[in-house]
Amino acid sequence: MTQVRSELASSSYQKAYATYQKKVADTQRVDELLNLGLLAFEAGDYETSFRVLAEAERLAEERETKSLSREAAGIAISDRVRAYQGTVFDKAMLHYYRGLGFLAQNSLESATVEGRRIATYLEVNARESKHAYKDDAFLQYFSGSLYDAFGQFNDAWISYKRAREMYADFYGVPEPSFLCPVTLAAVRKVGHEESEKELEERCGGDAPNREWGRVIVICEAGLSPPILEENIMFPIYKSDPKRWDKDEDRDEYAWRVSERRYHQDDNVTVDYFLRVALPYYSSEYVGTSVQNVVVRDTAGGEFPCELTTRLAAILRQDLSDRMPAIVARAISRALIKYAATKAAEQVGGKKDKWLGDVLGAAVNIAGAASEAADTRSWETLPDRIFVADFRLPPGPHTLRAVLRDDFGTVLFRHDFDPVEVKRGQVTFLRARCMR
C-alpha cells in the first residue's frame, strides 16, 4: 500500500488505481474492495467502482453472520484470520462514494437512492450502536442535499435537521454556517409554519433568491491514517491461574489482564510478560496540511469552503471503541499459545529435558510468528472534507477551488469544468487534494 499512497500523494490516480488493481486482482477481502472501489472512482472508472463497492457491501453483510470456525481460528491464531466486515463508518461512506459516482454520471435519481441508503443505515445504527459513532452530521447533510435536489423536500428537511443536531457534538467540527439557511429553505418548501418561524429566529428570515441556482462544492483533503502495529507486554503474576476449565473463564481472565496495560498491582511477583500485537493510529500522523479552502467564480465572487467532517477523528474513535475487545482477544490468544508451549515442554521433558526445551521453543516460535495485529482498513479515504454551499445566477460559470495551509500558502488549485447553473436546481461539484 506504500506505493499506492505515494502515487495518490502526487495525484497520480490512474497509476495508483493500476498498481492496486494488479495487487488485489480477484480479491474477496472487504477492505481491499473498498480501497479498490475508491481508487476506481478517483480514476474515473465509475462502472468498476459501482460494481466493486456493491460487492464489498454484499460481502460485509454476508460476514455479519459470523462463521464460528473463523471466529475460533481468530482467537487461536490471529485477528487477521477473522473475516473483515468493515466498520459502521465504512458502510456509510460506501454509499457516499456511490452517490458521488452517480452524480458524476448525471444520474441524480440513482444518487438520491444512495443518499436514502445512507440515511436509513444511519437511522438504524443510531438506535443499535454501542459505539461513539452512531450517526454522521456530514453524511446527513449530504443525503439531505440529494433529497433537496430531487425534490423530496420533507426528507431533505429531516436529514438537515438531524445534521444540525449532530453538529452540536461532532468530533470538534462546528455547524457550517450554510446549514441553517438550507434547512429553512427546505422547511419553507414543505410548509411547516412553526418550524419556519423557529428557524427564521435562528438564521434570519431572508429567503434565497429562487431565480438563482444552488451550488455545492465538496473538497476532500489528504489521506486518512493507516493502522499500524505495536507490541505490548502484559505482566502475568505468579498468583494468576495457569489453567482454565472453560473458555469463558480464560476470556474473563484475559479482560482482567488487559487492565494491566495502564495499571499494575502492588505487592505481586511477576511470573513472565505476555507479548501481544495490537493495532493503533500514530499520534504523529498528519493527514493533510489544508486548513483553508475557498471557491472562486471567474465572473466575480468568492465563497468559503467550511470544514464539515474530520474522518481521521472518526476512525481513531472507532478503533478506540473496539480496542477493549481487541486487547482481550489478543491476550486470550497469547494465553492459549503460552499454554501450548508449556504443554510441549512437559510432554518432551518426560523423556528428556533437552527435548522438552526444544519442543517448547518450537511451539513458542510458531505462536510468535502467527501473532499479528489486524491492520486492515479503508485507508484511501480522505482526512477531512470541506464544503461550500452557495447560490449563483443562472447561466455558465467557471469555478476554481483554492486550498491553503495555515500560513496562507496555496497547496492546490482545482479548476472545475464549466458548469451551467439552472434556476432553482442544485449543482454538485467535487475535488480532491492529496496535500
Tab-separated table of C-alpha atoms in Angstrom:
chain	number	residue	atom	x	y	z
A	1	MET	CA	0.000	0.000	0.000
A	2	THR	CA	3.016	2.276	0.434
A	3	GLN	CA	3.430	2.706	-3.334
A	4	VAL	CA	-0.288	3.419	-3.785
A	5	ARG	CA	-0.248	6.083	-1.071
A	6	SER	CA	2.824	7.645	-2.671
A	7	GLU	CA	1.129	7.759	-6.083
A	8	LEU	CA	-2.005	9.237	-4.536
A	9	ALA	CA	0.090	11.889	-2.780
A	10	SER	CA	1.258	13.055	-6.210
A	11	SER	CA	-2.347	12.949	-7.541
A	12	SER	CA	-1.404	10.119	-9.923
A	13	TYR	CA	-4.833	8.497	-9.672
A	14	GLN	CA	-4.541	6.311	-12.758
A	15	LYS	CA	-1.177	4.945	-11.599
A	16	ALA	CA	-2.448	4.287	-8.080
A	17	TYR	CA	-5.505	2.522	-9.476
A	18	ALA	CA	-3.433	0.347	-11.829
A	19	THR	CA	-0.935	-0.510	-9.080
A	20	TYR	CA	-3.636	-1.572	-6.645
A	21	GLN	CA	-5.641	-3.431	-9.298
A	22	LYS	CA	-2.603	-5.562	-10.030
A	23	LYS	CA	-2.004	-6.212	-6.327
A	24	VAL	CA	-5.530	-7.292	-5.385
A	25	ALA	CA	-6.817	-8.934	-8.559
A	26	ASP	CA	-9.860	-11.147	-7.875
A	27	THR	CA	-9.824	-10.217	-4.186
A	28	GLN	CA	-12.675	-11.183	-1.875
A	29	ARG	CA	-11.459	-9.084	1.053
A	30	VAL	CA	-13.820	-6.290	2.069
A	31	ASP	CA	-11.043	-3.819	2.929
A	32	GLU	CA	-9.328	-4.358	-0.429
A	33	LEU	CA	-12.616	-3.999	-2.304
A	34	LEU	CA	-13.332	-0.710	-0.520
A	35	ASN	CA	-9.905	0.655	-1.420
A	36	LEU	CA	-10.197	-0.603	-4.996
A	37	GLY	CA	-13.664	0.899	-5.368
A	38	LEU	CA	-12.500	4.327	-4.249
A	39	LEU	CA	-9.386	4.195	-6.442
A	40	ALA	CA	-11.565	3.284	-9.431
A	41	PHE	CA	-13.764	6.271	-8.602
A	42	GLU	CA	-10.755	8.613	-8.404
A	43	ALA	CA	-9.538	7.304	-11.768
A	44	GLY	CA	-12.952	7.927	-13.356
A	45	ASP	CA	-13.779	4.236	-13.823
A	46	TYR	CA	-17.245	4.630	-12.328
A	47	GLU	CA	-18.739	1.354	-13.537
A	48	THR	CA	-15.968	-0.654	-11.888
A	49	SER	CA	-16.316	1.473	-8.770
A	50	PHE	CA	-20.067	0.763	-8.561
A	51	ARG	CA	-19.536	-2.961	-9.042
A	52	VAL	CA	-16.658	-3.291	-6.586
A	53	LEU	CA	-18.311	-1.233	-3.840
A	54	ALA	CA	-21.522	-3.240	-4.263
A	55	GLU	CA	-19.505	-6.438	-3.847
A	56	ALA	CA	-17.842	-5.018	-0.729
A	57	GLU	CA	-21.275	-4.265	0.714
A	58	ARG	CA	-22.565	-7.748	-0.128
A	59	LEU	CA	-19.601	-9.486	1.489
A	60	ALA	CA	-19.753	-7.251	4.563
A	61	GLU	CA	-23.418	-8.111	5.084
A	62	GLU	CA	-22.748	-11.794	4.476
A	63	ARG	CA	-19.974	-11.824	7.059
A	64	GLU	CA	-22.080	-10.211	9.732
A	65	THR	CA	-23.425	-13.737	10.183
A	66	LYS	CA	-20.122	-14.810	11.654
A	67	SER	CA	-18.534	-18.131	10.872
A	68	LEU	CA	-17.865	-19.936	14.142
A	69	SER	CA	-14.854	-21.670	12.652
A	70	ARG	CA	-13.290	-18.389	11.522
A	71	GLU	CA	-14.016	-16.812	14.908
A	72	ALA	CA	-12.369	-19.731	16.679
A	73	ALA	CA	-9.366	-19.504	14.369
A	74	GLY	CA	-9.152	-15.785	15.094
A	75	ILE	CA	-8.932	-16.483	18.814
A	76	ALA	CA	-6.346	-19.224	18.376
A	77	ILE	CA	-4.165	-17.745	15.628
A	78	SER	CA	-4.650	-14.062	14.752
A	79	ASP	CA	-7.324	-11.393	14.308
A	80	ARG	CA	-6.286	-11.275	10.657
A	81	VAL	CA	-7.901	-14.684	10.192
A	82	ARG	CA	-11.277	-13.259	11.201
A	83	ALA	CA	-13.464	-12.156	8.310
A	84	TYR	CA	-13.149	-8.377	7.972
A	85	GLN	CA	-16.649	-6.921	7.823
A	86	GLY	CA	-15.809	-3.240	7.544
A	87	THR	CA	-16.709	-0.667	10.183
A	88	VAL	CA	-20.034	1.136	10.523
A	89	PHE	CA	-18.331	4.211	9.078
A	90	ASP	CA	-17.047	2.207	6.093
A	91	LYS	CA	-20.561	1.063	5.250
A	92	ALA	CA	-21.934	4.604	5.377
A	93	MET	CA	-19.089	6.100	3.298
A	94	LEU	CA	-19.513	3.354	0.719
A	95	HIS	CA	-22.887	4.850	-0.256
A	96	TYR	CA	-21.436	8.372	-0.214
A	97	TYR	CA	-18.943	7.443	-2.930
A	98	ARG	CA	-21.535	5.566	-4.929
A	99	GLY	CA	-23.680	8.691	-4.715
A	100	LEU	CA	-20.812	10.866	-5.950
A	101	GLY	CA	-20.205	8.421	-8.792
A	102	PHE	CA	-23.817	8.676	-9.943
A	103	LEU	CA	-23.644	12.479	-9.724
A	104	ALA	CA	-20.539	12.381	-11.925
A	105	GLN	CA	-22.658	10.465	-14.459
A	106	ASN	CA	-25.501	13.000	-14.126
A	107	SER	CA	-27.800	10.367	-12.615
A	108	LEU	CA	-29.443	12.327	-9.801
A	109	GLU	CA	-32.131	9.713	-9.200
A	110	SER	CA	-29.585	6.938	-8.582
A	111	ALA	CA	-27.512	9.273	-6.410
A	112	THR	CA	-30.601	10.050	-4.328
A	113	VAL	CA	-31.174	6.324	-3.822
A	114	GLU	CA	-27.675	6.155	-2.313
A	115	GLY	CA	-28.500	9.168	-0.150
A	116	ARG	CA	-31.557	7.353	1.155
A	117	ARG	CA	-29.448	4.282	1.899
A	118	ILE	CA	-27.080	6.452	3.931
A	119	ALA	CA	-29.950	7.971	5.927
A	120	THR	CA	-31.620	4.598	6.525
A	121	TYR	CA	-28.391	2.913	7.572
A	122	LEU	CA	-27.513	5.742	9.972
A	123	GLU	CA	-31.012	5.705	11.444
A	124	VAL	CA	-30.687	2.007	12.303
A	125	ASN	CA	-27.150	2.462	13.598
A	126	ALA	CA	-28.191	5.371	15.838
A	127	ARG	CA	-30.678	3.058	17.560
A	128	GLU	CA	-28.492	-0.024	17.872
A	129	SER	CA	-24.834	1.007	18.068
A	130	LYS	CA	-22.995	0.925	21.388
A	131	HIS	CA	-20.077	2.887	19.949
A	132	ALA	CA	-19.479	6.640	19.892
A	133	TYR	CA	-20.092	6.781	16.131
A	134	LYS	CA	-23.857	6.432	15.923
A	135	ASP	CA	-24.735	8.975	13.254
A	136	ASP	CA	-22.926	11.356	10.911
A	137	ALA	CA	-23.613	15.074	10.568
A	138	PHE	CA	-21.854	15.467	7.222
A	139	LEU	CA	-23.467	12.413	5.635
A	140	GLN	CA	-26.898	13.530	6.862
A	141	TYR	CA	-26.278	16.901	5.199
A	142	PHE	CA	-25.143	15.159	2.008
A	143	SER	CA	-28.243	12.947	1.996
A	144	GLY	CA	-30.436	15.975	2.630
A	145	SER	CA	-28.865	17.816	-0.294
A	146	LEU	CA	-29.592	14.885	-2.614
A	147	TYR	CA	-33.209	14.771	-1.437
A	148	ASP	CA	-33.418	18.535	-1.940
A	149	ALA	CA	-32.035	18.344	-5.464
A	150	PHE	CA	-34.505	15.581	-6.335
A	151	GLY	CA	-37.486	17.495	-4.965
A	152	GLN	CA	-38.042	15.358	-1.850
A	153	PHE	CA	-38.177	18.362	0.457
A	154	ASN	CA	-39.664	16.710	3.540
A	155	ASP	CA	-36.896	14.088	3.575
A	156	ALA	CA	-34.355	16.856	2.979
A	157	TRP	CA	-35.672	18.762	5.983
A	158	ILE	CA	-35.442	15.660	8.211
A	159	SER	CA	-31.830	14.976	7.187
A	160	TYR	CA	-30.802	18.629	7.551
A	161	LYS	CA	-32.435	18.754	10.974
A	162	ARG	CA	-30.574	15.624	12.059
A	163	ALA	CA	-27.306	17.064	10.744
A	164	ARG	CA	-27.811	20.232	12.796
A	165	GLU	CA	-28.459	18.164	15.915
A	166	MET	CA	-25.316	16.121	15.293
A	167	TYR	CA	-23.076	19.158	14.766
A	168	ALA	CA	-23.667	20.118	18.409
A	169	ASP	CA	-21.016	17.483	19.216
A	170	PHE	CA	-19.365	16.106	16.090
A	171	TYR	CA	-15.657	15.423	16.611
A	172	GLY	CA	-14.832	19.079	17.180
A	173	VAL	CA	-16.459	20.276	13.939
A	174	PRO	CA	-18.885	23.210	14.380
A	175	GLU	CA	-22.101	23.523	12.404
A	176	PRO	CA	-21.383	25.061	8.970
A	177	SER	CA	-22.930	28.499	8.502
A	178	PHE	CA	-24.833	27.397	5.388
A	179	LEU	CA	-26.725	24.550	7.088
A	180	CYS	CA	-29.347	26.657	8.873
A	181	PRO	CA	-30.332	28.621	5.721
A	182	VAL	CA	-30.684	25.473	3.584
A	183	THR	CA	-32.761	23.867	6.341
A	184	LEU	CA	-35.005	26.935	6.405
A	185	ALA	CA	-35.368	26.823	2.620
A	186	ALA	CA	-36.441	23.152	2.806
A	187	VAL	CA	-38.945	23.878	5.591
A	188	ARG	CA	-40.499	26.661	3.525
A	189	LYS	CA	-40.968	24.264	0.629
A	190	VAL	CA	-42.645	21.787	2.989
A	191	GLY	CA	-44.841	24.499	4.502
A	192	HIS	CA	-44.292	23.795	8.198
A	193	GLU	CA	-45.001	27.220	9.694
A	194	GLU	CA	-43.955	26.514	13.293
A	195	SER	CA	-40.534	25.181	12.280
A	196	GLU	CA	-40.164	28.002	9.766
A	197	LYS	CA	-40.643	30.662	12.459
A	198	GLU	CA	-38.173	28.931	14.758
A	199	LEU	CA	-35.522	28.747	12.031
A	200	GLU	CA	-36.123	32.354	10.983
A	201	GLU	CA	-35.194	33.412	14.510
A	202	ARG	CA	-32.057	31.281	14.443
A	203	CYS	CA	-30.675	32.027	10.999
A	204	GLY	CA	-32.540	35.052	9.672
A	205	GLY	CA	-35.613	35.215	7.537
A	206	ASP	CA	-34.095	36.240	4.228
A	207	ALA	CA	-35.309	33.780	1.631
A	208	PRO	CA	-32.828	32.627	-1.028
A	209	ASN	CA	-33.310	34.080	-4.484
A	210	ARG	CA	-35.485	31.498	-6.231
A	211	GLU	CA	-34.332	32.796	-9.589
A	212	TRP	CA	-30.825	31.594	-8.812
A	213	GLY	CA	-29.384	28.081	-8.605
A	214	ARG	CA	-27.701	26.348	-5.684
A	215	VAL	CA	-24.104	25.117	-5.996
A	216	ILE	CA	-22.500	22.600	-3.625
A	217	VAL	CA	-18.721	22.173	-3.845
A	218	ILE	CA	-17.215	19.260	-1.902
A	219	CYS	CA	-13.441	19.422	-1.365
A	220	GLU	CA	-11.784	16.335	0.112
A	221	ALA	CA	-8.305	16.822	1.562
A	222	GLY	CA	-5.482	14.437	2.389
A	223	LEU	CA	-5.391	10.750	3.258
A	224	SER	CA	-6.787	9.061	6.334
A	225	PRO	CA	-4.220	7.453	8.655
A	226	PRO	CA	-3.134	3.843	8.161
A	227	ILE	CA	-3.497	1.414	11.052
A	228	LEU	CA	-0.106	0.354	12.427
A	229	GLU	CA	1.022	-2.493	14.684
A	230	GLU	CA	2.672	-2.264	18.083
A	231	ASN	CA	3.842	-4.924	20.537
A	232	ILE	CA	2.675	-4.544	24.131
A	233	MET	CA	3.904	-6.536	27.128
A	234	PHE	CA	1.372	-7.532	29.793
A	235	PRO	CA	2.590	-8.889	33.161
A	236	ILE	CA	1.392	-12.303	34.285
A	237	TYR	CA	1.639	-12.805	38.038
A	238	LYS	CA	2.776	-15.972	39.791
A	239	SER	CA	-0.528	-15.929	41.649
A	240	ASP	CA	-2.504	-15.958	38.390
A	241	PRO	CA	-4.272	-19.160	37.311
A	242	LYS	CA	-2.366	-21.251	34.779
A	243	ARG	CA	-5.268	-23.457	33.692
A	244	TRP	CA	-8.899	-22.790	32.852
A	245	ASP	CA	-11.597	-25.426	32.734
A	246	LYS	CA	-13.763	-23.300	30.443
A	247	ASP	CA	-13.016	-20.912	27.608
A	248	GLU	CA	-15.264	-18.388	29.329
A	249	ASP	CA	-13.013	-18.441	32.405
A	250	ARG	CA	-9.927	-17.806	30.264
A	251	ASP	CA	-11.635	-14.953	28.424
A	252	GLU	CA	-12.737	-13.348	31.691
A	253	TYR	CA	-9.168	-13.592	32.965
A	254	ALA	CA	-7.922	-12.006	29.713
A	255	TRP	CA	-10.142	-8.970	30.382
A	256	ARG	CA	-8.533	-8.587	33.816
A	257	VAL	CA	-5.038	-8.837	32.358
A	258	SER	CA	-5.887	-6.196	29.720
A	259	GLU	CA	-6.360	-3.637	32.501
A	260	ARG	CA	-2.691	-4.090	33.447
A	261	ARG	CA	-1.647	-2.129	30.375
A	262	TYR	CA	-2.171	1.051	32.375
A	263	HIS	CA	-2.075	-0.171	35.974
A	264	GLN	CA	-0.158	-2.974	37.683
A	265	ASP	CA	-0.951	-4.329	41.133
A	266	ASP	CA	1.344	-3.742	44.087
A	267	ASN	CA	2.927	-6.485	46.172
A	268	VAL	CA	2.801	-9.112	43.440
A	269	THR	CA	5.505	-11.202	41.798
A	270	VAL	CA	5.651	-11.173	38.013
A	271	ASP	CA	5.986	-14.655	36.547
A	272	TYR	CA	6.517	-13.573	32.945
A	273	PHE	CA	5.458	-10.955	30.386
A	274	LEU	CA	2.936	-11.786	27.705
A	275	ARG	CA	3.632	-10.165	24.310
A	276	VAL	CA	0.662	-9.251	22.145
A	277	ALA	CA	0.398	-7.367	18.842
A	278	LEU	CA	-2.181	-4.573	18.796
A	279	PRO	CA	-3.382	-2.083	16.152
A	280	TYR	CA	-3.013	1.662	16.666
A	281	TYR	CA	-3.080	5.006	14.885
A	282	SER	CA	0.068	7.101	15.162
A	283	SER	CA	-0.482	10.338	17.074
A	284	GLU	CA	2.188	11.937	14.877
A	285	TYR	CA	0.410	11.254	11.585
A	286	VAL	CA	-0.712	14.374	9.714
A	287	GLY	CA	-3.275	13.529	7.051
A	288	THR	CA	-3.422	16.927	5.393
A	289	SER	CA	-1.933	20.411	5.588
A	290	VAL	CA	-5.082	22.003	4.176
A	291	GLN	CA	-6.688	24.416	6.631
A	292	ASN	CA	-8.455	26.944	4.436
A	293	VAL	CA	-10.466	26.440	1.236
A	294	VAL	CA	-12.303	28.941	-0.951
A	295	VAL	CA	-14.213	28.645	-4.217
A	296	ARG	CA	-13.893	31.451	-6.738
A	297	ASP	CA	-16.122	32.331	-9.654
A	298	THR	CA	-14.211	33.830	-12.573
A	299	ALA	CA	-17.145	36.185	-13.067
A	300	GLY	CA	-16.587	37.519	-9.558
A	301	GLY	CA	-17.360	36.241	-6.107
A	302	GLU	CA	-15.567	34.146	-3.532
A	303	PHE	CA	-17.223	31.534	-1.323
A	304	PRO	CA	-15.675	29.878	1.746
A	305	CYS	CA	-15.468	26.103	1.996
A	306	GLU	CA	-16.174	25.143	5.592
A	307	LEU	CA	-14.906	22.090	7.431
A	308	THR	CA	-17.734	19.548	7.634
A	309	THR	CA	-16.058	16.373	8.905
A	310	ARG	CA	-12.775	15.050	10.281
A	311	LEU	CA	-12.606	11.489	9.043
A	312	ALA	CA	-9.359	10.771	10.892
A	313	ALA	CA	-11.021	11.678	14.200
A	314	ILE	CA	-13.932	9.334	13.458
A	315	LEU	CA	-11.565	6.482	12.563
A	316	ARG	CA	-9.481	6.987	15.706
A	317	GLN	CA	-12.575	6.990	17.902
A	318	ASP	CA	-13.915	3.872	16.195
A	319	LEU	CA	-10.696	1.957	16.862
A	320	SER	CA	-10.679	3.236	20.442
A	321	ASP	CA	-14.219	1.897	20.912
A	322	ARG	CA	-13.172	-1.523	19.617
A	323	MET	CA	-9.857	-1.740	21.487
A	324	PRO	CA	-11.081	-3.344	24.749
A	325	ALA	CA	-12.423	-6.353	22.827
A	326	ILE	CA	-9.346	-6.448	20.558
A	327	VAL	CA	-6.975	-6.427	23.544
A	328	ALA	CA	-8.933	-9.123	25.377
A	329	ARG	CA	-8.898	-11.379	22.295
A	330	ALA	CA	-5.161	-10.827	21.812
A	331	ILE	CA	-4.401	-11.702	25.433
A	332	SER	CA	-6.644	-14.768	25.316
A	333	ARG	CA	-4.842	-15.843	22.150
A	334	ALA	CA	-1.435	-15.338	23.789
A	335	LEU	CA	-2.536	-17.366	26.807
A	336	ILE	CA	-3.543	-20.256	24.547
A	337	LYS	CA	-0.135	-20.155	22.860
A	338	TYR	CA	1.659	-19.939	26.194
A	339	ALA	CA	-0.279	-22.954	27.475
A	340	ALA	CA	0.655	-24.850	24.297
A	341	THR	CA	4.326	-24.008	24.862
A	342	LYS	CA	4.249	-25.282	28.437
A	343	ALA	CA	2.383	-28.427	27.391
A	344	ALA	CA	5.025	-29.187	24.745
A	345	GLU	CA	7.800	-28.689	27.290
A	346	GLN	CA	6.119	-31.085	29.710
A	347	VAL	CA	5.497	-33.762	27.066
A	348	GLY	CA	9.065	-33.657	25.827
A	349	GLY	CA	10.512	-33.268	29.315
A	350	LYS	CA	9.109	-36.581	30.438
A	351	LYS	CA	11.604	-38.277	28.139
A	352	ASP	CA	14.381	-35.751	28.023
A	353	LYS	CA	14.678	-32.215	29.445
A	354	TRP	CA	16.595	-31.037	26.361
A	355	LEU	CA	13.844	-32.416	24.099
A	356	GLY	CA	11.218	-30.667	26.221
A	357	ASP	CA	13.033	-27.349	25.893
A	358	VAL	CA	13.329	-27.795	22.120
A	359	LEU	CA	9.661	-28.687	21.667
A	360	GLY	CA	8.595	-25.801	23.872
A	361	ALA	CA	10.784	-23.368	21.939
A	362	ALA	CA	9.425	-24.628	18.612
A	363	VAL	CA	5.809	-24.127	19.691
A	364	ASN	CA	6.684	-20.721	21.137
A	365	ILE	CA	8.334	-19.587	17.890
A	366	ALA	CA	5.353	-20.784	15.844
A	367	GLY	CA	2.993	-18.881	18.120
A	368	ALA	CA	5.052	-15.698	17.927
A	369	ALA	CA	5.251	-15.931	14.142
A	370	SER	CA	1.473	-16.152	13.824
A	371	GLU	CA	0.800	-13.239	16.185
A	372	ALA	CA	-0.127	-10.126	14.205
A	373	ALA	CA	-2.452	-7.173	14.696
A	374	ASP	CA	-5.350	-6.624	12.333
A	375	THR	CA	-4.309	-3.532	10.370
A	376	ARG	CA	-6.902	-3.846	7.612
A	377	SER	CA	-8.766	-0.619	6.871
A	378	TRP	CA	-10.149	1.666	4.161
A	379	GLU	CA	-7.051	3.823	4.096
A	380	THR	CA	-7.663	5.597	0.764
A	381	LEU	CA	-10.344	7.737	2.418
A	382	PRO	CA	-9.592	11.458	2.802
A	383	ASP	CA	-8.569	13.048	6.084
A	384	ARG	CA	-11.052	15.952	6.030
A	385	ILE	CA	-13.935	17.204	3.919
A	386	PHE	CA	-14.725	20.871	3.285
A	387	VAL	CA	-17.944	22.125	1.677
A	388	ALA	CA	-19.093	25.379	0.086
A	389	ASP	CA	-22.868	25.759	-0.356
A	390	PHE	CA	-23.914	28.932	-2.157
A	391	ARG	CA	-26.127	30.391	-4.880
A	392	LEU	CA	-25.320	31.787	-8.309
A	393	PRO	CA	-27.394	33.379	-11.050
A	394	PRO	CA	-28.439	31.054	-13.891
A	395	GLY	CA	-26.006	30.635	-16.733
A	396	PRO	CA	-22.475	29.363	-17.399
A	397	HIS	CA	-19.925	29.627	-14.597
A	398	THR	CA	-16.277	28.687	-14.282
A	399	LEU	CA	-15.244	27.855	-10.728
A	400	ARG	CA	-11.914	27.198	-9.050
A	401	ALA	CA	-11.187	25.729	-5.611
A	402	VAL	CA	-8.108	27.094	-3.845
A	403	LEU	CA	-6.718	25.146	-0.878
A	404	ARG	CA	-4.228	26.727	1.539
A	405	ASP	CA	-2.309	25.790	4.661
A	406	ASP	CA	-2.199	27.628	7.996
A	407	PHE	CA	0.244	30.190	6.627
A	408	GLY	CA	-1.865	31.051	3.602
A	409	THR	CA	0.390	29.180	1.174
A	410	VAL	CA	-1.548	27.768	-1.766
A	411	LEU	CA	-1.202	23.984	-1.720
A	412	PHE	CA	-3.544	23.079	-4.539
A	413	ARG	CA	-5.844	24.606	-7.139
A	414	HIS	CA	-8.642	22.718	-8.825
A	415	ASP	CA	-10.299	24.155	-11.926
A	416	PHE	CA	-13.745	22.647	-12.429
A	417	ASP	CA	-15.176	22.086	-15.869
A	418	PRO	CA	-17.529	24.936	-16.821
A	419	VAL	CA	-20.980	24.380	-15.315
A	420	GLU	CA	-24.426	25.560	-16.349
A	421	VAL	CA	-26.248	26.764	-13.250
A	422	LYS	CA	-30.010	26.433	-13.648
A	423	ARG	CA	-32.794	28.298	-11.890
A	424	GLY	CA	-33.935	26.529	-8.719
A	425	GLN	CA	-31.712	23.496	-9.298
A	426	VAL	CA	-28.738	22.084	-7.384
A	427	THR	CA	-25.315	21.600	-8.969
A	428	PHE	CA	-22.828	19.275	-7.250
A	429	LEU	CA	-19.056	19.586	-7.752
A	430	ARG	CA	-16.287	17.608	-6.099
A	431	ALA	CA	-12.496	17.918	-5.884
A	432	ARG	CA	-9.770	16.057	-4.025
A	433	CYS	CA	-6.421	17.383	-2.834
A	434	MET	CA	-3.848	14.916	-1.548
A	435	ARG	CA	-1.619	17.515	0.107
